[in-house]
Amino acid sequence: MALTSPLQIYDTLARGVIPFRPPAGKKVTMYTCGPTVYAPAHIGNLRTFVVSDWWRRTLEWSGYQVESAMNVTDVDDKTIKGSREAGLPLAGFTNQYEKTFFADLESLNVERSDIVPHATEYIKNMIEMIKVLLAKDFAYQADDGIYFRIAKVKGYGALAQLKNQPSDDKETPSDFALWKFWDEADGEVSWEAPFGDSLANKAGKGRPGWHIECSAMIRAVLGDTIDLHLGGTDLIFPHHTNEIAQSEAVTGQPLARHWLHIAFVNMAGGKMAKSEGNTITLADIINHGFSPLAYRYWLLSAHYRTLMNFSWDALESSAIALKKLQNRIADLTTVQHSVLDKVGTPIIEYLNKFTEAINNDLNLPVALSIVWELLDDHNFAPENTLVTILEFDKILGLDLISATQPLAIPSEVAQLLADRESARGAGDFARADSLRQQITTAGYTVDDTSDGPKLRKI
Ligand SMILES: [Zn+2]
């Protein structure tokens, strides 16, 4: 799709909206910090991955060839603790949550990243990076592991705009673990590594710290410098700050050209967090009778850098709006098939407006309002409106194409509808109403239009 204006993104490091200009032209690498698989993801976590999906779709829409990666953190303090409490081996414990996580993404219509590295598969790469950091004196050995020496990094904490940068070369309490020597709490979880103190009987056994995992996986799967690094706002410090410190100390190159962060979802009155005991999962949303795409639609209602307050009422409004949108698409399809049956041409005026909105740091609330504006604009042939909206949906990802498929009506419902038509024809409105009620119970509504009765799925 031709660009009407250059793509602009809010870069956390630059603290402003700046043009997105990858040096390799049309090739882009992007990395999203993925889930720690120790519990079902809550819908606030899932927002990060839906927004990441919107960015990937936007880059592709803009003509870029995207190589995307999202890791799975399958070893860290939380996964080890969880697996021991559950009495399961680490892999068996994390696998179940990983499966749920990817099933959630699929039902939210989030496309899988091209590369999904697992931390436990890149331990060698982590060890290699730690060896370089030790050799360059960016790391040192302490009693319980290998630590990163943040005092040695000029400008440490720039991403988070930390004020209290270490001012001397003493090891500070903020130094973080690159490698943790095995202790009893780790149980069966450990890898061989050429670190440690043989006198303390800790040689050769340990596990990585969380931050080094991402640094090593990014380098292994996408290279020393990537174009776009994404994650939730909670990762700016310490996680991303420490990724930068480690990676750049090893390679001497910037880790990422652009840093992009996604805001939280709050519950009314406070943060949504497992520790607060107020999390909502996608399974909860489905159990309340909502489709996962209603949640995706709800996420479209705010800019990705805006904190959102979740409520069931707000989700219900989104579910109703999505249904209305699907019905409008189905209506356009009916008109197109029955009257015109023509292949449409995208409407340039609206494509340009939509592109302006997404190129402005992915302003999806405006982009969504343009969809509704077009639906209410009757200056265009329905097949053109339809094809334009389906083009928009390449970014929105609401699976609107499904609304263009003919409704598969069960034969008993078709019979009820035929009987109702007969009853109406015979003036037996009591019976017609009763049949309408039966159709509703079967999960369909009837609209009486000038073209005859029309069924919709409830
Ligand atoms: Zn990460």
Short mmCIF file of C-alpha atoms and ligand atoms in Angstrom, two decimals:
data_model
loop_
_atom_site.label_atom_id
_atom_site.label_comp_id
_atom_site.label_asym_id
_atom_site.label_seq_id
_atom_site.Cartn_x
_atom_site.Cartn_y
_atom_site.Cartn_z
CA MET A 1 0.00 0.00 0.00
CA ALA A 2 1.42 3.36 -0.97
CA LEU A 3 2.36 5.58 1.90
CA THR A 4 0.64 8.93 2.22
CA SER A 5 2.96 10.01 5.02
CA PRO A 6 5.96 8.35 6.57
CA LEU A 7 5.31 5.94 9.40
CA GLN A 8 5.92 7.65 12.74
CA ILE A 9 6.41 5.86 16.04
CA TYR A 10 6.79 6.94 19.64
CA ASP A 11 10.27 5.85 20.60
CA THR A 12 10.78 5.47 24.34
CA LEU A 13 14.51 6.21 24.06
CA ALA A 14 13.95 9.37 22.00
CA ARG A 15 10.96 10.33 24.21
CA GLY A 16 9.01 11.47 21.20
CA VAL A 17 7.24 10.55 17.98
CA ILE A 18 9.87 10.11 15.28
CA PRO A 19 9.98 8.71 11.73
CA PHE A 20 10.48 4.98 11.43
CA ARG A 21 13.40 4.53 9.06
CA PRO A 22 15.10 1.14 9.05
CA PRO A 23 18.51 1.39 7.35
CA ALA A 24 18.05 -1.84 5.41
CA GLY A 25 15.20 -0.35 3.41
CA LYS A 26 12.27 -2.68 3.27
CA LYS A 27 13.55 -5.33 5.67
CA VAL A 28 12.67 -5.00 9.32
CA THR A 29 13.50 -7.08 12.37
CA MET A 30 11.29 -6.89 15.45
CA TYR A 31 11.41 -8.57 18.84
CA THR A 32 8.73 -8.69 21.50
CA CYS A 33 9.49 -9.82 25.05
CA GLY A 34 7.24 -12.82 25.40
CA PRO A 35 5.46 -14.52 28.27
CA THR A 36 6.92 -16.09 31.37
CA VAL A 37 4.99 -19.34 31.33
CA TYR A 38 4.21 -19.97 35.00
CA ALA A 39 0.48 -19.06 35.04
CA PRO A 40 -2.24 -18.22 32.52
CA ALA A 41 -1.63 -14.79 30.99
CA HIS A 42 -4.10 -12.15 32.14
CA ILE A 43 -5.78 -9.86 29.64
CA GLY A 44 -3.40 -7.02 30.56
CA ASN A 45 -0.45 -9.19 29.51
CA LEU A 46 -2.28 -10.13 26.34
CA ARG A 47 -2.66 -6.47 25.33
CA THR A 48 1.10 -6.36 24.66
CA PHE A 49 0.84 -9.18 22.15
CA VAL A 50 -2.24 -7.83 20.39
CA VAL A 51 -0.52 -4.44 20.01
CA SER A 52 2.65 -6.16 18.81
CA ASP A 53 0.50 -7.94 16.20
CA TRP A 54 -0.95 -4.58 15.11
CA TRP A 55 2.55 -3.18 14.68
CA ARG A 56 3.69 -6.15 12.61
CA ARG A 57 0.60 -5.85 10.43
CA THR A 58 1.22 -2.11 10.07
CA LEU A 59 4.81 -2.65 8.98
CA GLU A 60 3.66 -5.20 6.41
CA TRP A 61 0.89 -2.88 5.23
CA SER A 62 3.58 -0.22 4.79
CA GLY A 63 5.45 -2.55 2.45
CA TYR A 64 8.11 -3.85 4.85
CA GLN A 65 9.28 -7.41 4.90
CA VAL A 66 9.14 -8.24 8.58
CA GLU A 67 11.11 -10.83 10.48
CA SER A 68 9.51 -11.12 13.91
CA ALA A 69 10.55 -12.95 17.04
CA MET A 70 8.91 -13.38 20.42
CA ASN A 71 10.58 -15.42 23.14
CA VAL A 72 9.15 -17.76 25.71
CA THR A 73 10.70 -17.42 29.18
CA ASP A 74 10.60 -21.03 30.34
CA VAL A 75 13.18 -20.76 33.09
CA ASP A 76 13.38 -18.07 35.79
CA ASP A 77 12.58 -17.70 39.50
CA LYS A 78 8.82 -17.90 38.97
CA THR A 79 8.79 -20.94 36.70
CA ILE A 80 11.18 -22.85 38.97
CA LYS A 81 9.14 -22.01 42.07
CA GLY A 82 5.87 -22.93 40.32
CA SER A 83 7.16 -26.25 39.01
CA ARG A 84 8.45 -27.26 42.44
CA GLU A 85 5.16 -26.32 44.11
CA ALA A 86 3.28 -28.30 41.47
CA GLY A 87 5.66 -31.24 41.82
CA LEU A 88 6.31 -31.25 38.07
CA PRO A 89 9.51 -31.16 36.03
CA LEU A 90 10.15 -27.61 34.76
CA ALA A 91 9.36 -28.41 31.11
CA GLY A 92 6.15 -30.25 31.98
CA PHE A 93 5.06 -27.33 34.14
CA THR A 94 5.81 -24.59 31.60
CA ASN A 95 4.43 -26.51 28.58
CA GLN A 96 0.86 -26.36 29.83
CA TYR A 97 0.95 -22.55 30.22
CA GLU A 98 2.70 -22.11 26.90
CA LYS A 99 -0.08 -24.08 25.19
CA THR A 100 -2.75 -21.93 26.84
CA PHE A 101 -0.87 -18.78 25.90
CA PHE A 102 -0.66 -19.63 22.20
CA ALA A 103 -4.28 -20.79 22.16
CA ASP A 104 -5.20 -17.37 23.62
CA LEU A 105 -3.21 -15.58 20.92
CA GLU A 106 -4.84 -17.65 18.22
CA SER A 107 -8.33 -16.86 19.43
CA LEU A 108 -7.38 -13.17 19.56
CA ASN A 109 -6.33 -13.46 15.90
CA VAL A 110 -2.70 -12.66 16.75
CA GLU A 111 -0.41 -14.16 14.15
CA ARG A 112 2.44 -16.25 15.48
CA SER A 113 5.89 -14.64 15.33
CA ASP A 114 8.23 -16.03 12.68
CA ILE A 115 10.65 -17.19 15.37
CA VAL A 116 9.69 -18.29 18.89
CA PRO A 117 12.92 -18.98 20.81
CA HIS A 118 12.72 -20.66 24.20
CA ALA A 119 15.18 -19.54 26.87
CA THR A 120 16.13 -23.12 27.74
CA GLU A 121 17.29 -23.70 24.14
CA TYR A 122 19.77 -20.80 24.21
CA ILE A 123 21.69 -21.42 27.43
CA LYS A 124 24.96 -21.86 25.46
CA ASN A 125 24.48 -18.44 23.84
CA MET A 126 23.90 -16.90 27.27
CA ILE A 127 27.05 -18.51 28.64
CA GLU A 128 29.04 -17.19 25.67
CA MET A 129 27.83 -13.64 26.29
CA ILE A 130 28.61 -13.87 30.01
CA LYS A 131 32.14 -15.07 29.18
CA VAL A 132 32.66 -11.98 27.02
CA LEU A 133 31.28 -9.72 29.75
CA LEU A 134 33.69 -11.28 32.28
CA ALA A 135 36.60 -10.89 29.88
CA LYS A 136 35.73 -7.23 29.30
CA ASP A 137 35.33 -6.63 33.05
CA PHE A 138 31.64 -5.78 32.68
CA ALA A 139 30.89 -8.73 34.94
CA TYR A 140 32.28 -10.14 38.16
CA GLN A 141 31.81 -13.16 40.32
CA ALA A 142 30.03 -12.94 43.69
CA ASP A 143 29.16 -15.66 46.21
CA ASP A 144 25.92 -16.65 44.54
CA GLY A 145 26.55 -15.93 40.89
CA ILE A 146 27.96 -13.74 38.14
CA TYR A 147 26.82 -10.11 38.24
CA PHE A 148 26.77 -7.28 35.76
CA ARG A 149 28.77 -4.22 36.82
CA ILE A 150 26.48 -1.32 35.93
CA ALA A 151 28.98 1.30 37.14
CA LYS A 152 31.08 0.48 34.10
CA VAL A 153 28.33 1.51 31.66
CA LYS A 154 28.21 5.18 30.77
CA GLY A 155 24.64 6.34 30.45
CA TYR A 156 23.18 3.29 32.17
CA GLY A 157 19.44 3.73 32.58
CA ALA A 158 18.91 6.18 29.71
CA LEU A 159 15.88 4.25 28.47
CA ALA A 160 14.21 4.61 31.86
CA GLN A 161 15.65 8.11 32.43
CA LEU A 162 17.14 6.96 35.71
CA LYS A 163 18.39 9.90 37.73
CA ASN A 164 20.69 8.09 40.13
CA GLN A 165 23.31 6.65 37.88
CA PRO A 166 26.18 5.09 39.73
CA SER A 167 28.93 7.65 40.10
CA ASP A 168 31.88 5.52 41.13
CA ASP A 169 33.18 2.12 40.25
CA LYS A 170 32.15 0.33 43.41
CA GLU A 171 29.84 -2.61 42.92
CA THR A 172 26.40 -1.20 43.65
CA PRO A 173 23.32 -2.99 44.99
CA SER A 174 21.68 -2.47 41.58
CA ASP A 175 24.09 -4.83 39.89
CA PHE A 176 22.05 -7.70 38.56
CA ALA A 177 22.65 -11.42 38.18
CA LEU A 178 23.71 -12.72 34.79
CA TRP A 179 24.13 -16.24 36.13
CA LYS A 180 22.95 -17.75 39.39
CA PHE A 181 24.87 -20.59 40.94
CA TRP A 182 22.76 -23.60 41.74
CA ASP A 183 21.15 -23.72 45.15
CA GLU A 184 18.62 -26.08 46.69
CA ALA A 185 15.63 -23.97 45.67
CA ASP A 186 16.53 -24.75 42.04
CA GLY A 187 15.93 -28.48 42.51
CA GLU A 188 16.62 -30.32 39.28
CA VAL A 189 17.09 -27.16 37.25
CA SER A 190 20.70 -26.40 36.33
CA TRP A 191 23.11 -26.26 33.42
CA GLU A 192 26.84 -26.81 33.19
CA ALA A 193 28.85 -23.59 32.83
CA PRO A 194 32.51 -22.63 33.12
CA PHE A 195 31.84 -20.25 36.03
CA GLY A 196 31.95 -20.57 39.75
CA ASP A 197 34.23 -21.43 42.54
CA SER A 198 35.29 -25.04 42.81
CA LEU A 199 36.22 -24.57 46.49
CA ALA A 200 32.66 -23.55 47.23
CA ASN A 201 31.57 -26.63 45.31
CA LYS A 202 29.50 -24.53 42.98
CA ALA A 203 31.51 -24.94 39.84
CA GLY A 204 29.70 -25.82 36.69
CA LYS A 205 26.12 -25.67 37.89
CA GLY A 206 23.71 -22.83 37.56
CA ARG A 207 21.10 -21.03 35.54
CA PRO A 208 20.76 -17.72 33.71
CA GLY A 209 19.29 -14.49 35.05
CA TRP A 210 16.20 -13.27 33.25
CA HIS A 211 17.68 -10.26 31.45
CA ILE A 212 20.54 -12.15 29.75
CA GLU A 213 17.99 -14.56 28.28
CA CYS A 214 16.52 -11.93 25.96
CA SER A 215 19.90 -10.42 25.08
CA ALA A 216 21.19 -13.84 24.00
CA MET A 217 18.04 -14.86 22.12
CA ILE A 218 17.81 -11.56 20.22
CA ARG A 219 21.42 -11.86 19.15
CA ALA A 220 21.05 -15.51 18.17
CA VAL A 221 17.88 -15.18 16.12
CA LEU A 222 17.89 -11.59 14.78
CA GLY A 223 21.46 -10.25 15.13
CA ASP A 224 23.33 -7.57 17.09
CA THR A 225 21.03 -4.66 16.22
CA ILE A 226 17.31 -4.99 15.62
CA ASP A 227 14.97 -2.37 14.18
CA LEU A 228 12.15 -2.53 16.70
CA HIS A 229 12.00 -3.83 20.25
CA LEU A 230 8.60 -4.06 21.94
CA GLY A 231 7.28 -4.88 25.37
CA GLY A 232 5.00 -3.75 28.16
CA THR A 233 5.79 -0.47 29.95
CA ASP A 234 6.68 -2.47 33.07
CA LEU A 235 9.73 -3.82 31.21
CA ILE A 236 11.42 -0.43 30.64
CA PHE A 237 13.17 -0.83 33.96
CA PRO A 238 14.92 -2.96 34.86
CA HIS A 239 14.47 -5.54 32.07
CA HIS A 240 15.04 -3.49 28.91
CA THR A 241 17.51 -1.20 30.62
CA ASN A 242 19.58 -4.25 31.49
CA GLU A 243 19.17 -5.87 28.07
CA ILE A 244 20.71 -2.72 26.59
CA ALA A 245 23.57 -2.67 29.10
CA GLN A 246 24.53 -6.31 28.52
CA SER A 247 24.06 -6.50 24.77
CA GLU A 248 25.83 -3.25 24.01
CA ALA A 249 28.73 -4.13 26.35
CA VAL A 250 29.21 -7.34 24.36
CA THR A 251 28.70 -6.11 20.80
CA GLY A 252 29.55 -2.39 20.93
CA GLN A 253 26.43 -1.83 18.79
CA PRO A 254 23.01 -0.41 19.67
CA LEU A 255 20.67 -3.25 20.63
CA ALA A 256 17.59 -1.71 19.01
CA ARG A 257 16.98 1.28 16.75
CA HIS A 258 13.53 1.87 18.18
CA TRP A 259 11.99 1.03 21.56
CA LEU A 260 8.26 0.77 21.80
CA HIS A 261 6.25 0.21 24.98
CA ILE A 262 2.66 -0.77 25.52
CA ALA A 263 0.52 0.49 28.41
CA PHE A 264 -1.24 -1.64 31.01
CA VAL A 265 -4.84 -2.61 31.50
CA ASN A 266 -6.14 -1.66 34.96
CA MET A 267 -9.12 -2.90 36.86
CA ALA A 268 -11.36 -0.16 38.18
CA GLY A 269 -9.41 1.21 41.10
CA GLY A 270 -6.07 -0.40 40.54
CA LYS A 271 -3.44 -2.34 38.72
CA MET A 272 -4.32 -5.76 37.32
CA ALA A 273 -1.71 -8.16 38.62
CA LYS A 274 -1.45 -11.74 39.76
CA SER A 275 -0.09 -10.44 43.06
CA GLU A 276 -3.24 -8.31 43.50
CA GLY A 277 -5.46 -11.34 42.94
CA ASN A 278 -7.67 -9.40 40.51
CA THR A 279 -6.60 -10.80 37.16
CA ILE A 280 -8.98 -11.66 34.36
CA THR A 281 -7.98 -14.24 31.77
CA LEU A 282 -9.28 -14.82 28.27
CA ALA A 283 -11.02 -17.93 29.62
CA ASP A 284 -12.96 -15.63 32.03
CA ILE A 285 -14.01 -13.49 29.09
CA ILE A 286 -15.23 -16.53 27.16
CA ASN A 287 -17.04 -17.85 30.26
CA HIS A 288 -18.88 -14.54 30.48
CA GLY A 289 -20.22 -15.20 26.98
CA PHE A 290 -17.94 -12.82 25.06
CA SER A 291 -15.87 -13.63 22.03
CA PRO A 292 -12.10 -13.04 22.30
CA LEU A 293 -12.42 -10.70 19.31
CA ALA A 294 -14.72 -8.47 21.39
CA TYR A 295 -11.71 -7.98 23.66
CA ARG A 296 -9.55 -7.20 20.62
CA TYR A 297 -12.16 -4.68 19.50
CA TRP A 298 -12.17 -3.12 22.99
CA LEU A 299 -8.37 -2.72 22.80
CA LEU A 300 -8.87 -0.73 19.58
CA SER A 301 -10.78 1.88 21.53
CA ALA A 302 -7.66 3.39 23.13
CA HIS A 303 -4.23 4.34 21.87
CA TYR A 304 -1.67 1.69 22.76
CA ARG A 305 0.23 4.10 25.03
CA THR A 306 -2.91 4.90 27.03
CA LEU A 307 -3.68 3.06 30.23
CA MET A 308 -7.03 1.30 29.85
CA ASN A 309 -9.54 0.58 32.60
CA PHE A 310 -11.28 -2.73 32.07
CA SER A 311 -14.93 -3.18 32.94
CA TRP A 312 -17.46 -5.79 31.87
CA ASP A 313 -19.78 -2.99 30.72
CA ALA A 314 -17.11 -1.59 28.44
CA LEU A 315 -16.45 -5.06 27.04
CA GLU A 316 -20.15 -5.54 26.43
CA SER A 317 -20.33 -2.26 24.46
CA SER A 318 -17.42 -3.46 22.34
CA ALA A 319 -19.07 -6.82 21.76
CA ILE A 320 -22.24 -5.05 20.58
CA ALA A 321 -20.26 -2.73 18.31
CA LEU A 322 -18.34 -5.64 16.80
CA LYS A 323 -21.57 -7.53 16.14
CA LYS A 324 -23.02 -4.43 14.48
CA LEU A 325 -19.89 -4.13 12.34
CA GLN A 326 -20.13 -7.80 11.29
CA ASN A 327 -23.80 -7.28 10.39
CA ARG A 328 -22.98 -4.23 8.28
CA ILE A 329 -20.29 -6.24 6.46
CA ALA A 330 -22.78 -9.09 5.91
CA ASP A 331 -25.30 -6.56 4.52
CA LEU A 332 -22.72 -5.15 2.11
CA THR A 333 -21.91 -8.68 1.00
CA THR A 334 -25.58 -9.48 0.38
CA VAL A 335 -26.04 -6.36 -1.73
CA GLN A 336 -22.86 -7.09 -3.60
CA HIS A 337 -23.82 -10.69 -4.35
CA SER A 338 -27.50 -10.27 -5.09
CA VAL A 339 -27.43 -7.04 -7.06
CA LEU A 340 -23.96 -6.41 -8.31
CA ASP A 341 -21.70 -9.36 -7.76
CA LYS A 342 -18.78 -7.21 -8.76
CA VAL A 343 -15.26 -7.19 -7.45
CA GLY A 344 -14.73 -3.86 -5.74
CA THR A 345 -11.92 -1.35 -5.95
CA PRO A 346 -10.50 0.17 -2.76
CA ILE A 347 -11.56 3.78 -2.19
CA ILE A 348 -8.38 5.85 -2.29
CA GLU A 349 -9.78 8.75 -0.26
CA TYR A 350 -10.53 6.42 2.65
CA LEU A 351 -7.35 4.38 2.27
CA ASN A 352 -5.40 7.61 2.61
CA LYS A 353 -7.30 8.70 5.70
CA PHE A 354 -6.84 5.31 7.32
CA THR A 355 -3.14 5.25 6.45
CA GLU A 356 -2.68 8.74 7.94
CA ALA A 357 -4.19 7.46 11.19
CA ILE A 358 -2.03 4.37 11.48
CA ASN A 359 1.12 6.17 10.33
CA ASN A 360 0.57 8.59 13.19
CA ASP A 361 2.04 6.24 15.80
CA LEU A 362 -0.66 3.65 15.19
CA ASN A 363 -3.68 5.74 16.09
CA LEU A 364 -6.14 2.88 15.99
CA PRO A 365 -9.08 4.64 17.68
CA VAL A 366 -9.07 7.10 14.77
CA ALA A 367 -8.55 4.27 12.26
CA LEU A 368 -11.58 2.48 13.70
CA SER A 369 -13.71 5.64 13.49
CA ILE A 370 -12.82 5.83 9.78
CA VAL A 371 -14.30 2.35 9.28
CA TRP A 372 -17.62 3.57 10.70
CA GLU A 373 -17.43 6.82 8.77
CA LEU A 374 -17.05 4.88 5.53
CA LEU A 375 -19.96 2.58 6.38
CA ASP A 376 -22.17 5.63 6.84
CA ASP A 377 -20.92 7.30 3.67
CA HIS A 378 -23.31 6.29 0.88
CA ASN A 379 -21.41 7.95 -1.94
CA PHE A 380 -19.68 4.72 -2.85
CA ALA A 381 -20.73 1.45 -4.41
CA PRO A 382 -21.13 -1.29 -1.77
CA GLU A 383 -18.52 -3.54 -3.36
CA ASN A 384 -15.96 -0.72 -3.10
CA THR A 385 -16.85 -0.02 0.53
CA LEU A 386 -16.59 -3.73 1.30
CA VAL A 387 -13.20 -4.24 -0.32
CA THR A 388 -11.84 -1.10 1.39
CA ILE A 389 -12.92 -2.27 4.82
CA LEU A 390 -11.46 -5.72 4.22
CA GLU A 391 -8.21 -3.95 3.33
CA PHE A 392 -8.36 -2.07 6.66
CA ASP A 393 -8.94 -5.37 8.42
CA LYS A 394 -5.48 -6.51 7.31
CA ILE A 395 -4.36 -4.27 10.15
CA LEU A 396 -7.33 -4.37 12.54
CA GLY A 397 -7.40 -8.17 12.47
CA LEU A 398 -11.09 -8.50 13.39
CA ASP A 399 -11.61 -11.41 10.99
CA LEU A 400 -14.26 -9.41 9.12
CA ILE A 401 -13.87 -11.72 6.12
CA SER A 402 -15.87 -14.29 8.13
CA ALA A 403 -18.84 -11.92 8.06
CA THR A 404 -18.83 -12.15 4.25
CA GLN A 405 -19.34 -15.90 4.30
CA PRO A 406 -22.88 -17.13 3.71
CA LEU A 407 -24.61 -18.13 6.92
CA ALA A 408 -24.88 -21.90 7.29
CA ILE A 409 -28.48 -22.24 8.46
CA PRO A 410 -29.46 -25.54 10.09
CA SER A 411 -32.38 -27.21 8.30
CA GLU A 412 -34.65 -27.05 11.37
CA VAL A 413 -34.14 -23.27 11.56
CA ALA A 414 -34.82 -22.94 7.83
CA GLN A 415 -38.04 -24.92 8.40
CA LEU A 416 -39.08 -22.64 11.29
CA LEU A 417 -38.48 -19.63 9.06
CA ALA A 418 -40.55 -21.14 6.21
CA ASP A 419 -43.39 -21.98 8.65
CA ARG A 420 -43.29 -18.45 10.01
CA GLU A 421 -43.60 -17.05 6.48
CA SER A 422 -46.64 -19.28 5.89
CA ALA A 423 -48.20 -18.19 9.19
CA ARG A 424 -47.64 -14.53 8.33
CA GLY A 425 -49.09 -15.11 4.86
CA ALA A 426 -52.17 -16.65 6.45
CA GLY A 427 -52.48 -13.76 8.92
CA ASP A 428 -51.80 -16.03 11.91
CA PHE A 429 -49.55 -13.56 13.75
CA ALA A 430 -49.74 -15.34 17.10
CA ARG A 431 -48.23 -18.44 15.49
CA ALA A 432 -45.70 -16.32 13.57
CA ASP A 433 -44.56 -14.73 16.85
CA SER A 434 -44.26 -18.09 18.52
CA LEU A 435 -42.13 -19.36 15.60
CA ARG A 436 -39.95 -16.26 15.82
CA GLN A 437 -39.43 -17.10 19.48
CA GLN A 438 -38.31 -20.62 18.54
CA ILE A 439 -35.89 -19.21 15.97
CA THR A 440 -34.43 -16.93 18.67
CA THR A 441 -34.07 -19.87 21.02
CA ALA A 442 -32.14 -21.67 18.25
CA GLY A 443 -29.69 -18.75 18.17
CA TYR A 444 -30.92 -16.60 15.27
CA THR A 445 -32.79 -13.34 14.82
CA VAL A 446 -35.15 -12.52 11.97
CA ASP A 447 -35.25 -9.12 10.28
CA ASP A 448 -38.16 -8.56 7.92
CA THR A 449 -36.71 -6.57 5.04
CA SER A 450 -38.12 -5.51 1.67
CA ASP A 451 -36.21 -8.46 0.19
CA GLY A 452 -37.90 -10.87 2.59
CA PRO A 453 -36.91 -12.26 5.99
CA LYS A 454 -33.26 -12.22 6.87
CA LEU A 455 -31.56 -14.43 9.45
CA ARG A 456 -28.62 -13.41 11.56
CA LYS A 457 -26.73 -15.39 14.15
CA ILE A 458 -27.13 -13.96 17.65
ZN ZN B 1 12.97 -9.42 27.22
#
